[in-house]
């Protein structure tokens, strides 16, 4: 069995812990890491009393208010990007999670949720607890949690969220000062890297700066690939960065495909996108990729295809 096929055949729930020793001293920002775009959309609130999120266009918010029975099915079909709970995504091999945090506009509590089109039924605290429980059972796996796109959070809610993150992960949180290699993280017991897209993060040793996310904003695989090939010529960012192979539908696309859903779009384009992914290389060179994030991560061979790219670092 070749090294590459061996990496693809690793148990995905523990793939980091099974990597060859030759990869243990390579910075994580130079490894190929599978990620989940908009990771917490498997539990969107289907209750009609739940509003669409405030980032949606005014027209959609008005239509949803007055024509909810017609509009809501479309919102759900195009808002769900993942079908499995967070622990199942981690079992599938995902090690980067895109977490978009909101406070519901009419909620008098301090509970925080995730959102994409509409808000989730599951709270942020519940998901953090699930991730912590999973990490306890997989002590050699490391996850990168990207908190961003904050909606409706004031200073007090940010501080409550940061406190909840620290309470959930405690000594597992990796400070910004540590060399981020698997060997070093294992020796020190660090399993969580938290990036936080807010000015509050700058003075906190355990909150990393926002991780750049390459978003192509395209609804066709060919256009997305062309955009990323253009960006690669200008060189990869230093440190962690994400290449998001998630396609973006616009209103014109949705209206011209009334019976379809985001999953239909993703499923039909995954063969072309994964063919491109398999041609990529991790590392520090110009044109190298690091985290590759997608929708419906359990579909096709997305995660094993990304993990297998690390074989190229063994030559």
PDB file of C-alpha atoms in Angstrom:
ATOM      1  CA  UNK A   1       0.000   0.000   0.000  1.00  0.00           C
ATOM      2  CA  UNK A   2       1.409   3.411  -0.935  1.00  0.00           C
ATOM      3  CA  UNK A   3       1.755   6.180   1.660  1.00  0.00           C
ATOM      4  CA  UNK A   4      -0.948   8.202  -0.038  1.00  0.00           C
ATOM      5  CA  UNK A   5      -3.518   5.456  -0.109  1.00  0.00           C
ATOM      6  CA  UNK A   6      -2.498   4.653   3.486  1.00  0.00           C
ATOM      7  CA  UNK A   7      -3.331   8.219   4.584  1.00  0.00           C
ATOM      8  CA  UNK A   8      -6.649   8.056   2.776  1.00  0.00           C
ATOM      9  CA  UNK A   9      -7.436   4.820   4.592  1.00  0.00           C
ATOM     10  CA  UNK A  10      -6.668   6.169   8.078  1.00  0.00           C
ATOM     11  CA  UNK A  11      -9.506   6.023  10.626  1.00  0.00           C
ATOM     12  CA  UNK A  12     -10.885   9.513  10.061  1.00  0.00           C
ATOM     13  CA  UNK A  13     -12.038   9.948  13.665  1.00  0.00           C
ATOM     14  CA  UNK A  14      -8.349   9.762  14.732  1.00  0.00           C
ATOM     15  CA  UNK A  15      -6.437  10.651  11.574  1.00  0.00           C
ATOM     16  CA  UNK A  16      -4.073  13.160  13.215  1.00  0.00           C
ATOM     17  CA  UNK A  17      -2.983  10.639  15.801  1.00  0.00           C
ATOM     18  CA  UNK A  18      -2.256   8.115  13.021  1.00  0.00           C
ATOM     19  CA  UNK A  19      -0.167  10.393  10.790  1.00  0.00           C
ATOM     20  CA  UNK A  20       3.433   9.227  10.108  1.00  0.00           C
ATOM     21  CA  UNK A  21       6.033  10.577  12.561  1.00  0.00           C
ATOM     22  CA  UNK A  22       7.641  12.526   9.689  1.00  0.00           C
ATOM     23  CA  UNK A  23       4.641  14.909   9.836  1.00  0.00           C
ATOM     24  CA  UNK A  24       4.619  15.488  13.601  1.00  0.00           C
ATOM     25  CA  UNK A  25       7.031  18.466  13.459  1.00  0.00           C
ATOM     26  CA  UNK A  26       5.426  20.278  10.517  1.00  0.00           C
ATOM     27  CA  UNK A  27       3.403  23.347  11.585  1.00  0.00           C
ATOM     28  CA  UNK A  28      -0.339  22.731  11.331  1.00  0.00           C
ATOM     29  CA  UNK A  29      -0.601  25.759   9.046  1.00  0.00           C
ATOM     30  CA  UNK A  30       1.435  23.760   6.498  1.00  0.00           C
ATOM     31  CA  UNK A  31      -0.672  20.587   6.713  1.00  0.00           C
ATOM     32  CA  UNK A  32      -3.819  19.871   4.690  1.00  0.00           C
ATOM     33  CA  UNK A  33      -6.749  20.009   7.114  1.00  0.00           C
ATOM     34  CA  UNK A  34     -10.425  19.293   6.280  1.00  0.00           C
ATOM     35  CA  UNK A  35     -12.917  21.914   7.441  1.00  0.00           C
ATOM     36  CA  UNK A  36     -16.655  22.404   7.788  1.00  0.00           C
ATOM     37  CA  UNK A  37     -18.141  25.575   6.295  1.00  0.00           C
ATOM     38  CA  UNK A  38     -20.990  26.936   8.413  1.00  0.00           C
ATOM     39  CA  UNK A  39     -20.623  23.918  10.674  1.00  0.00           C
ATOM     40  CA  UNK A  40     -23.762  24.326  12.798  1.00  0.00           C
ATOM     41  CA  UNK A  41     -26.644  24.408  10.307  1.00  0.00           C
ATOM     42  CA  UNK A  42     -27.934  20.887  10.948  1.00  0.00           C
ATOM     43  CA  UNK A  43     -30.272  22.272  13.644  1.00  0.00           C
ATOM     44  CA  UNK A  44     -31.848  25.363  12.108  1.00  0.00           C
ATOM     45  CA  UNK A  45     -35.065  26.449  13.797  1.00  0.00           C
ATOM     46  CA  UNK A  46     -37.955  25.221  11.653  1.00  0.00           C
ATOM     47  CA  UNK A  47     -40.485  27.033  13.838  1.00  0.00           C
ATOM     48  CA  UNK A  48     -42.229  29.775  11.866  1.00  0.00           C
ATOM     49  CA  UNK A  49     -42.027  32.062  14.909  1.00  0.00           C
ATOM     50  CA  UNK A  50     -38.252  32.174  14.503  1.00  0.00           C
ATOM     51  CA  UNK A  51     -37.245  35.152  12.320  1.00  0.00           C
ATOM     52  CA  UNK A  52     -34.826  35.009   9.411  1.00  0.00           C
ATOM     53  CA  UNK A  53     -31.463  36.385  10.518  1.00  0.00           C
ATOM     54  CA  UNK A  54     -30.817  40.108  10.260  1.00  0.00           C
ATOM     55  CA  UNK A  55     -28.104  39.769   7.618  1.00  0.00           C
ATOM     56  CA  UNK A  56     -30.697  38.731   5.047  1.00  0.00           C
ATOM     57  CA  UNK A  57     -31.815  41.307   2.432  1.00  0.00           C
ATOM     58  CA  UNK A  58     -34.706  43.603   3.439  1.00  0.00           C
ATOM     59  CA  UNK A  59     -36.820  42.153   0.641  1.00  0.00           C
ATOM     60  CA  UNK A  60     -36.420  38.612   1.969  1.00  0.00           C
ATOM     61  CA  UNK A  61     -37.217  39.729   5.518  1.00  0.00           C
ATOM     62  CA  UNK A  62     -40.425  41.409   4.292  1.00  0.00           C
ATOM     63  CA  UNK A  63     -41.446  38.453   2.125  1.00  0.00           C
ATOM     64  CA  UNK A  64     -40.770  36.101   5.047  1.00  0.00           C
ATOM     65  CA  UNK A  65     -42.922  38.243   7.297  1.00  0.00           C
ATOM     66  CA  UNK A  66     -45.948  38.329   4.992  1.00  0.00           C
ATOM     67  CA  UNK A  67     -45.558  35.159   2.881  1.00  0.00           C
ATOM     68  CA  UNK A  68     -43.899  32.790   5.343  1.00  0.00           C
ATOM     69  CA  UNK A  69     -45.501  29.540   4.087  1.00  0.00           C
ATOM     70  CA  UNK A  70     -44.144  30.226   0.590  1.00  0.00           C
ATOM     71  CA  UNK A  71     -40.747  31.623   1.549  1.00  0.00           C
ATOM     72  CA  UNK A  72     -39.600  29.410   4.433  1.00  0.00           C
ATOM     73  CA  UNK A  73     -39.156  26.169   2.446  1.00  0.00           C
ATOM     74  CA  UNK A  74     -36.763  28.013   0.103  1.00  0.00           C
ATOM     75  CA  UNK A  75     -34.818  29.457   3.025  1.00  0.00           C
ATOM     76  CA  UNK A  76     -34.318  26.042   4.614  1.00  0.00           C
ATOM     77  CA  UNK A  77     -33.361  24.319   1.365  1.00  0.00           C
ATOM     78  CA  UNK A  78     -30.554  26.803   0.752  1.00  0.00           C
ATOM     79  CA  UNK A  79     -29.504  27.537   4.347  1.00  0.00           C
ATOM     80  CA  UNK A  80     -28.576  24.022   5.487  1.00  0.00           C
ATOM     81  CA  UNK A  81     -24.890  23.402   4.714  1.00  0.00           C
ATOM     82  CA  UNK A  82     -24.257  20.422   7.036  1.00  0.00           C
ATOM     83  CA  UNK A  83     -26.543  17.528   7.953  1.00  0.00           C
ATOM     84  CA  UNK A  84     -24.639  15.928  10.825  1.00  0.00           C
ATOM     85  CA  UNK A  85     -24.130  16.990  14.443  1.00  0.00           C
ATOM     86  CA  UNK A  86     -20.770  18.482  15.366  1.00  0.00           C
ATOM     87  CA  UNK A  87     -19.454  15.295  17.003  1.00  0.00           C
ATOM     88  CA  UNK A  88     -20.350  13.331  13.873  1.00  0.00           C
ATOM     89  CA  UNK A  89     -18.483  15.852  11.713  1.00  0.00           C
ATOM     90  CA  UNK A  90     -15.450  15.451  13.977  1.00  0.00           C
ATOM     91  CA  UNK A  91     -15.791  11.666  13.672  1.00  0.00           C
ATOM     92  CA  UNK A  92     -15.786  12.142   9.876  1.00  0.00           C
ATOM     93  CA  UNK A  93     -12.378  13.860  10.197  1.00  0.00           C
ATOM     94  CA  UNK A  94     -13.238  17.578  10.195  1.00  0.00           C
ATOM     95  CA  UNK A  95     -10.673  19.571  12.202  1.00  0.00           C
ATOM     96  CA  UNK A  96     -11.685  23.155  11.366  1.00  0.00           C
ATOM     97  CA  UNK A  97     -15.153  24.450  12.227  1.00  0.00           C
ATOM     98  CA  UNK A  98     -16.606  27.702  10.885  1.00  0.00           C
ATOM     99  CA  UNK A  99     -18.822  28.973  13.741  1.00  0.00           C
ATOM    100  CA  UNK A 100     -21.092  31.985  13.162  1.00  0.00           C
ATOM    101  CA  UNK A 101     -22.488  33.373  16.386  1.00  0.00           C
ATOM    102  CA  UNK A 102     -25.674  35.349  17.031  1.00  0.00           C
ATOM    103  CA  UNK A 103     -27.886  36.660  19.783  1.00  0.00           C
ATOM    104  CA  UNK A 104     -31.538  36.444  18.784  1.00  0.00           C
ATOM    105  CA  UNK A 105     -32.972  39.957  18.372  1.00  0.00           C
ATOM    106  CA  UNK A 106     -35.949  39.540  20.734  1.00  0.00           C
ATOM    107  CA  UNK A 107     -34.303  37.170  23.235  1.00  0.00           C
ATOM    108  CA  UNK A 108     -34.082  38.612  26.773  1.00  0.00           C
ATOM    109  CA  UNK A 109     -31.654  35.893  27.894  1.00  0.00           C
ATOM    110  CA  UNK A 110     -27.894  35.856  27.282  1.00  0.00           C
ATOM    111  CA  UNK A 111     -28.096  32.591  25.312  1.00  0.00           C
ATOM    112  CA  UNK A 112     -26.134  32.586  22.062  1.00  0.00           C
ATOM    113  CA  UNK A 113     -26.927  30.592  18.924  1.00  0.00           C
ATOM    114  CA  UNK A 114     -25.531  29.942  15.464  1.00  0.00           C
ATOM    115  CA  UNK A 115     -27.197  31.226  12.313  1.00  0.00           C
ATOM    116  CA  UNK A 116     -27.382  30.927   8.543  1.00  0.00           C
ATOM    117  CA  UNK A 117     -30.603  32.252   7.043  1.00  0.00           C
ATOM    118  CA  UNK A 118     -32.363  31.496  10.329  1.00  0.00           C
ATOM    119  CA  UNK A 119     -31.123  30.807  13.863  1.00  0.00           C
ATOM    120  CA  UNK A 120     -30.335  27.395  15.324  1.00  0.00           C
ATOM    121  CA  UNK A 121     -32.262  25.607  18.064  1.00  0.00           C
ATOM    122  CA  UNK A 122     -29.006  24.497  19.710  1.00  0.00           C
ATOM    123  CA  UNK A 123     -27.075  26.973  21.857  1.00  0.00           C
ATOM    124  CA  UNK A 124     -23.372  27.749  21.552  1.00  0.00           C
ATOM    125  CA  UNK A 125     -22.747  26.414  25.044  1.00  0.00           C
ATOM    126  CA  UNK A 126     -24.287  23.034  24.135  1.00  0.00           C
ATOM    127  CA  UNK A 127     -22.036  22.708  21.071  1.00  0.00           C
ATOM    128  CA  UNK A 128     -18.912  23.670  23.042  1.00  0.00           C
ATOM    129  CA  UNK A 129     -19.750  20.951  25.571  1.00  0.00           C
ATOM    130  CA  UNK A 130     -20.173  18.393  22.762  1.00  0.00           C
ATOM    131  CA  UNK A 131     -16.789  19.338  21.275  1.00  0.00           C
ATOM    132  CA  UNK A 132     -15.093  19.103  24.689  1.00  0.00           C
ATOM    133  CA  UNK A 133     -16.602  15.659  25.286  1.00  0.00           C
ATOM    134  CA  UNK A 134     -15.391  14.512  21.872  1.00  0.00           C
ATOM    135  CA  UNK A 135     -11.859  15.821  22.488  1.00  0.00           C
ATOM    136  CA  UNK A 136     -11.680  13.990  25.825  1.00  0.00           C
ATOM    137  CA  UNK A 137     -12.326  10.759  23.906  1.00  0.00           C
ATOM    138  CA  UNK A 138      -9.748  11.624  21.176  1.00  0.00           C
ATOM    139  CA  UNK A 139      -6.706  13.013  23.050  1.00  0.00           C
ATOM    140  CA  UNK A 140      -4.394  13.160  20.015  1.00  0.00           C
ATOM    141  CA  UNK A 141      -6.752  15.154  17.795  1.00  0.00           C
ATOM    142  CA  UNK A 142      -6.577  18.953  17.467  1.00  0.00           C
ATOM    143  CA  UNK A 143      -9.447  21.189  16.364  1.00  0.00           C
ATOM    144  CA  UNK A 144      -9.420  24.765  15.079  1.00  0.00           C
ATOM    145  CA  UNK A 145     -12.573  26.681  16.006  1.00  0.00           C
ATOM    146  CA  UNK A 146     -13.199  29.909  14.106  1.00  0.00           C
ATOM    147  CA  UNK A 147     -15.674  32.239  15.828  1.00  0.00           C
ATOM    148  CA  UNK A 148     -16.775  34.938  13.400  1.00  0.00           C
ATOM    149  CA  UNK A 149     -19.643  36.820  11.710  1.00  0.00           C
ATOM    150  CA  UNK A 150     -20.939  37.948  15.103  1.00  0.00           C
ATOM    151  CA  UNK A 151     -24.521  39.169  14.945  1.00  0.00           C
ATOM    152  CA  UNK A 152     -26.209  41.128  17.739  1.00  0.00           C
ATOM    153  CA  UNK A 153     -23.426  40.686  20.335  1.00  0.00           C
ATOM    154  CA  UNK A 154     -22.508  43.611  22.569  1.00  0.00           C
ATOM    155  CA  UNK A 155     -19.350  43.804  24.710  1.00  0.00           C
ATOM    156  CA  UNK A 156     -21.010  41.951  27.595  1.00  0.00           C
ATOM    157  CA  UNK A 157     -22.113  39.053  25.370  1.00  0.00           C
ATOM    158  CA  UNK A 158     -18.626  38.815  23.848  1.00  0.00           C
ATOM    159  CA  UNK A 159     -17.128  38.530  27.325  1.00  0.00           C
ATOM    160  CA  UNK A 160     -19.687  35.880  28.299  1.00  0.00           C
ATOM    161  CA  UNK A 161     -18.835  33.911  25.137  1.00  0.00           C
ATOM    162  CA  UNK A 162     -15.084  34.115  25.795  1.00  0.00           C
ATOM    163  CA  UNK A 163     -15.697  32.969  29.378  1.00  0.00           C
ATOM    164  CA  UNK A 164     -17.765  30.019  28.075  1.00  0.00           C
ATOM    165  CA  UNK A 165     -14.999  29.051  25.622  1.00  0.00           C
ATOM    166  CA  UNK A 166     -12.421  29.067  28.433  1.00  0.00           C
ATOM    167  CA  UNK A 167     -14.722  27.112  30.742  1.00  0.00           C
ATOM    168  CA  UNK A 168     -15.361  24.475  28.087  1.00  0.00           C
ATOM    169  CA  UNK A 169     -11.762  23.880  27.025  1.00  0.00           C
ATOM    170  CA  UNK A 170      -9.654  25.102  29.974  1.00  0.00           C
ATOM    171  CA  UNK A 171      -6.131  23.673  29.712  1.00  0.00           C
ATOM    172  CA  UNK A 172      -6.790  22.336  26.206  1.00  0.00           C
ATOM    173  CA  UNK A 173      -6.664  25.900  24.772  1.00  0.00           C
ATOM    174  CA  UNK A 174      -3.454  26.514  22.838  1.00  0.00           C
ATOM    175  CA  UNK A 175      -1.891  29.961  23.439  1.00  0.00           C
ATOM    176  CA  UNK A 176      -0.666  32.063  20.520  1.00  0.00           C
ATOM    177  CA  UNK A 177       2.938  31.762  21.698  1.00  0.00           C
ATOM    178  CA  UNK A 178       3.297  28.009  21.171  1.00  0.00           C
ATOM    179  CA  UNK A 179       4.828  26.367  18.081  1.00  0.00           C
ATOM    180  CA  UNK A 180       1.836  24.591  16.567  1.00  0.00           C
ATOM    181  CA  UNK A 181       3.101  21.166  15.604  1.00  0.00           C
ATOM    182  CA  UNK A 182       1.394  17.920  16.517  1.00  0.00           C
ATOM    183  CA  UNK A 183       4.378  16.762  18.596  1.00  0.00           C
ATOM    184  CA  UNK A 184       4.427  19.975  20.642  1.00  0.00           C
ATOM    185  CA  UNK A 185       0.645  20.092  21.114  1.00  0.00           C
ATOM    186  CA  UNK A 186       0.574  16.443  22.225  1.00  0.00           C
ATOM    187  CA  UNK A 187       3.370  16.989  24.740  1.00  0.00           C
ATOM    188  CA  UNK A 188       1.604  20.007  26.263  1.00  0.00           C
ATOM    189  CA  UNK A 189      -1.945  18.638  26.119  1.00  0.00           C
ATOM    190  CA  UNK A 190      -3.294  21.385  23.850  1.00  0.00           C
ATOM    191  CA  UNK A 191      -6.169  20.341  21.576  1.00  0.00           C
ATOM    192  CA  UNK A 192      -8.022  23.555  20.697  1.00  0.00           C
ATOM    193  CA  UNK A 193      -6.997  26.595  18.684  1.00  0.00           C
ATOM    194  CA  UNK A 194      -9.627  29.340  18.902  1.00  0.00           C
ATOM    195  CA  UNK A 195      -9.643  32.168  16.378  1.00  0.00           C
ATOM    196  CA  UNK A 196     -11.901  35.083  17.263  1.00  0.00           C
ATOM    197  CA  UNK A 197     -12.859  37.734  14.718  1.00  0.00           C
ATOM    198  CA  UNK A 198     -13.105  40.704  17.074  1.00  0.00           C
ATOM    199  CA  UNK A 199     -10.806  43.386  18.476  1.00  0.00           C
ATOM    200  CA  UNK A 200     -11.177  41.772  21.915  1.00  0.00           C
ATOM    201  CA  UNK A 201      -8.963  38.918  20.736  1.00  0.00           C
ATOM    202  CA  UNK A 202      -5.849  41.044  20.262  1.00  0.00           C
ATOM    203  CA  UNK A 203      -5.006  41.289  23.962  1.00  0.00           C
ATOM    204  CA  UNK A 204      -5.886  37.674  24.813  1.00  0.00           C
ATOM    205  CA  UNK A 205      -3.109  35.080  24.721  1.00  0.00           C
ATOM    206  CA  UNK A 206      -5.520  32.182  24.179  1.00  0.00           C
ATOM    207  CA  UNK A 207      -7.533  33.801  21.351  1.00  0.00           C
ATOM    208  CA  UNK A 208      -5.901  33.739  17.922  1.00  0.00           C
ATOM    209  CA  UNK A 209      -6.544  36.387  15.291  1.00  0.00           C
ATOM    210  CA  UNK A 210      -9.189  35.739  12.648  1.00  0.00           C
ATOM    211  CA  UNK A 211      -8.115  33.070  10.150  1.00  0.00           C
ATOM    212  CA  UNK A 212      -8.350  34.345   6.539  1.00  0.00           C
ATOM    213  CA  UNK A 213     -11.035  32.553   4.502  1.00  0.00           C
ATOM    214  CA  UNK A 214     -10.764  32.448   0.723  1.00  0.00           C
ATOM    215  CA  UNK A 215     -14.356  32.703  -0.475  1.00  0.00           C
ATOM    216  CA  UNK A 216     -14.916  32.679  -4.231  1.00  0.00           C
ATOM    217  CA  UNK A 217     -18.592  33.756  -4.171  1.00  0.00           C
ATOM    218  CA  UNK A 218     -19.388  31.567  -7.214  1.00  0.00           C
ATOM    219  CA  UNK A 219     -22.215  29.146  -7.961  1.00  0.00           C
ATOM    220  CA  UNK A 220     -20.306  27.113 -10.560  1.00  0.00           C
ATOM    221  CA  UNK A 221     -17.370  24.806  -9.854  1.00  0.00           C
ATOM    222  CA  UNK A 222     -15.383  26.000 -12.877  1.00  0.00           C
ATOM    223  CA  UNK A 223     -15.639  29.651 -11.821  1.00  0.00           C
ATOM    224  CA  UNK A 224     -14.659  28.804  -8.239  1.00  0.00           C
ATOM    225  CA  UNK A 225     -11.591  26.857  -9.377  1.00  0.00           C
ATOM    226  CA  UNK A 226     -10.567  29.687 -11.704  1.00  0.00           C
ATOM    227  CA  UNK A 227     -10.823  32.198  -8.846  1.00  0.00           C
ATOM    228  CA  UNK A 228      -8.657  30.087  -6.527  1.00  0.00           C
ATOM    229  CA  UNK A 229      -6.035  29.436  -9.200  1.00  0.00           C
ATOM    230  CA  UNK A 230      -5.785  33.208  -9.641  1.00  0.00           C
ATOM    231  CA  UNK A 231      -5.352  33.736  -5.888  1.00  0.00           C
ATOM    232  CA  UNK A 232      -2.740  30.989  -5.605  1.00  0.00           C
ATOM    233  CA  UNK A 233      -0.457  32.857  -8.011  1.00  0.00           C
ATOM    234  CA  UNK A 234      -0.198  35.673  -5.472  1.00  0.00           C
ATOM    235  CA  UNK A 235       0.908  33.301  -2.714  1.00  0.00           C
ATOM    236  CA  UNK A 236      -0.714  31.856   0.347  1.00  0.00           C
ATOM    237  CA  UNK A 237      -1.115  33.914   3.545  1.00  0.00           C
ATOM    238  CA  UNK A 238       1.290  33.253   6.398  1.00  0.00           C
ATOM    239  CA  UNK A 239      -0.137  31.134   9.199  1.00  0.00           C
ATOM    240  CA  UNK A 240      -3.486  29.359   9.038  1.00  0.00           C
ATOM    241  CA  UNK A 241      -5.845  30.083   6.157  1.00  0.00           C
ATOM    242  CA  UNK A 242      -8.931  28.482   4.654  1.00  0.00           C
ATOM    243  CA  UNK A 243      -9.826  27.742   1.065  1.00  0.00           C
ATOM    244  CA  UNK A 244     -13.605  27.428   0.991  1.00  0.00           C
ATOM    245  CA  UNK A 245     -14.844  25.177  -1.804  1.00  0.00           C
ATOM    246  CA  UNK A 246     -18.398  26.064  -0.751  1.00  0.00           C
ATOM    247  CA  UNK A 247     -20.458  27.330  -3.672  1.00  0.00           C
ATOM    248  CA  UNK A 248     -22.639  30.414  -3.261  1.00  0.00           C
ATOM    249  CA  UNK A 249     -26.038  30.566  -4.902  1.00  0.00           C
ATOM    250  CA  UNK A 250     -27.592  33.915  -5.774  1.00  0.00           C
ATOM    251  CA  UNK A 251     -31.289  34.796  -6.030  1.00  0.00           C
ATOM    252  CA  UNK A 252     -31.209  34.320  -9.804  1.00  0.00           C
ATOM    253  CA  UNK A 253     -29.859  30.760  -9.407  1.00  0.00           C
ATOM    254  CA  UNK A 254     -32.416  29.872  -6.719  1.00  0.00           C
ATOM    255  CA  UNK A 255     -35.340  31.218  -8.768  1.00  0.00           C
ATOM    256  CA  UNK A 256     -34.220  29.358 -11.873  1.00  0.00           C
ATOM    257  CA  UNK A 257     -33.848  26.077  -9.901  1.00  0.00           C
ATOM    258  CA  UNK A 258     -37.055  26.103  -7.796  1.00  0.00           C
ATOM    259  CA  UNK A 259     -37.081  22.358  -7.062  1.00  0.00           C
ATOM    260  CA  UNK A 260     -33.412  22.116  -6.084  1.00  0.00           C
ATOM    261  CA  UNK A 261     -31.537  22.668  -2.812  1.00  0.00           C
ATOM    262  CA  UNK A 262     -28.001  23.587  -1.810  1.00  0.00           C
ATOM    263  CA  UNK A 263     -27.283  19.884  -1.323  1.00  0.00           C
ATOM    264  CA  UNK A 264     -28.304  19.184  -4.933  1.00  0.00           C
ATOM    265  CA  UNK A 265     -25.890  21.879  -6.105  1.00  0.00           C
ATOM    266  CA  UNK A 266     -23.047  20.589  -3.929  1.00  0.00           C
ATOM    267  CA  UNK A 267     -23.590  16.935  -4.856  1.00  0.00           C
ATOM    268  CA  UNK A 268     -23.582  17.706  -8.579  1.00  0.00           C
ATOM    269  CA  UNK A 269     -20.351  19.733  -8.389  1.00  0.00           C
ATOM    270  CA  UNK A 270     -18.341  17.678  -5.885  1.00  0.00           C
ATOM    271  CA  UNK A 271     -16.736  15.420  -8.546  1.00  0.00           C
ATOM    272  CA  UNK A 272     -15.182  18.460 -10.300  1.00  0.00           C
ATOM    273  CA  UNK A 273     -14.249  20.185  -7.040  1.00  0.00           C
ATOM    274  CA  UNK A 274     -12.642  17.091  -5.524  1.00  0.00           C
ATOM    275  CA  UNK A 275     -10.690  16.425  -8.724  1.00  0.00           C
ATOM    276  CA  UNK A 276      -9.215  19.920  -8.248  1.00  0.00           C
ATOM    277  CA  UNK A 277      -8.608  19.341  -4.510  1.00  0.00           C
ATOM    278  CA  UNK A 278      -6.617  16.167  -5.228  1.00  0.00           C
ATOM    279  CA  UNK A 279      -4.247  18.187  -7.414  1.00  0.00           C
ATOM    280  CA  UNK A 280      -3.402  20.603  -4.581  1.00  0.00           C
ATOM    281  CA  UNK A 281      -0.434  20.488  -2.200  1.00  0.00           C
ATOM    282  CA  UNK A 282      -0.015  21.579   1.417  1.00  0.00           C
ATOM    283  CA  UNK A 283       3.169  23.295   2.588  1.00  0.00           C
ATOM    284  CA  UNK A 284       4.706  26.758   2.779  1.00  0.00           C
ATOM    285  CA  UNK A 285       5.327  27.345  -0.927  1.00  0.00           C
ATOM    286  CA  UNK A 286       3.487  29.785  -3.176  1.00  0.00           C
ATOM    287  CA  UNK A 287       0.301  28.064  -4.304  1.00  0.00           C
ATOM    288  CA  UNK A 288       0.109  25.723  -1.295  1.00  0.00           C
ATOM    289  CA  UNK A 289      -3.174  25.250   0.540  1.00  0.00           C
ATOM    290  CA  UNK A 290      -3.840  24.645   4.245  1.00  0.00           C
ATOM    291  CA  UNK A 291      -7.412  24.226   5.532  1.00  0.00           C
ATOM    292  CA  UNK A 292      -9.938  23.228   2.876  1.00  0.00           C
ATOM    293  CA  UNK A 293     -13.552  23.716   3.953  1.00  0.00           C
ATOM    294  CA  UNK A 294     -16.707  22.477   2.280  1.00  0.00           C
ATOM    295  CA  UNK A 295     -20.428  21.921   2.646  1.00  0.00           C
ATOM    296  CA  UNK A 296     -21.991  18.510   3.391  1.00  0.00           C
ATOM    297  CA  UNK A 297     -18.570  17.225   4.447  1.00  0.00           C
ATOM    298  CA  UNK A 298     -19.680  13.599   4.794  1.00  0.00           C
ATOM    299  CA  UNK A 299     -20.622  13.459   1.100  1.00  0.00           C
ATOM    300  CA  UNK A 300     -18.357  11.885  -1.484  1.00  0.00           C
ATOM    301  CA  UNK A 301     -14.716  11.504  -0.406  1.00  0.00           C
ATOM    302  CA  UNK A 302     -14.132  15.080   0.711  1.00  0.00           C
ATOM    303  CA  UNK A 303     -12.360  14.492   4.048  1.00  0.00           C
ATOM    304  CA  UNK A 304     -10.137  11.536   2.995  1.00  0.00           C
ATOM    305  CA  UNK A 305      -9.172  13.446  -0.175  1.00  0.00           C
ATOM    306  CA  UNK A 306      -7.926  16.399   1.889  1.00  0.00           C
ATOM    307  CA  UNK A 307      -6.128  14.229   4.470  1.00  0.00           C
ATOM    308  CA  UNK A 308      -4.390  12.277   1.669  1.00  0.00           C
ATOM    309  CA  UNK A 309      -2.761  15.510   0.397  1.00  0.00           C
ATOM    310  CA  UNK A 310      -0.370  15.320   3.367  1.00  0.00           C
ATOM    311  CA  UNK A 311       1.375  12.421   1.657  1.00  0.00           C
ATOM    312  CA  UNK A 312       2.954  15.000  -0.663  1.00  0.00           C
ATOM    313  CA  UNK A 313       4.873  16.369   2.350  1.00  0.00           C
ATOM    314  CA  UNK A 314       6.588  13.010   2.843  1.00  0.00           C
ATOM    315  CA  UNK A 315       8.593  13.277  -0.398  1.00  0.00           C
TER     316      UNK A 315
END
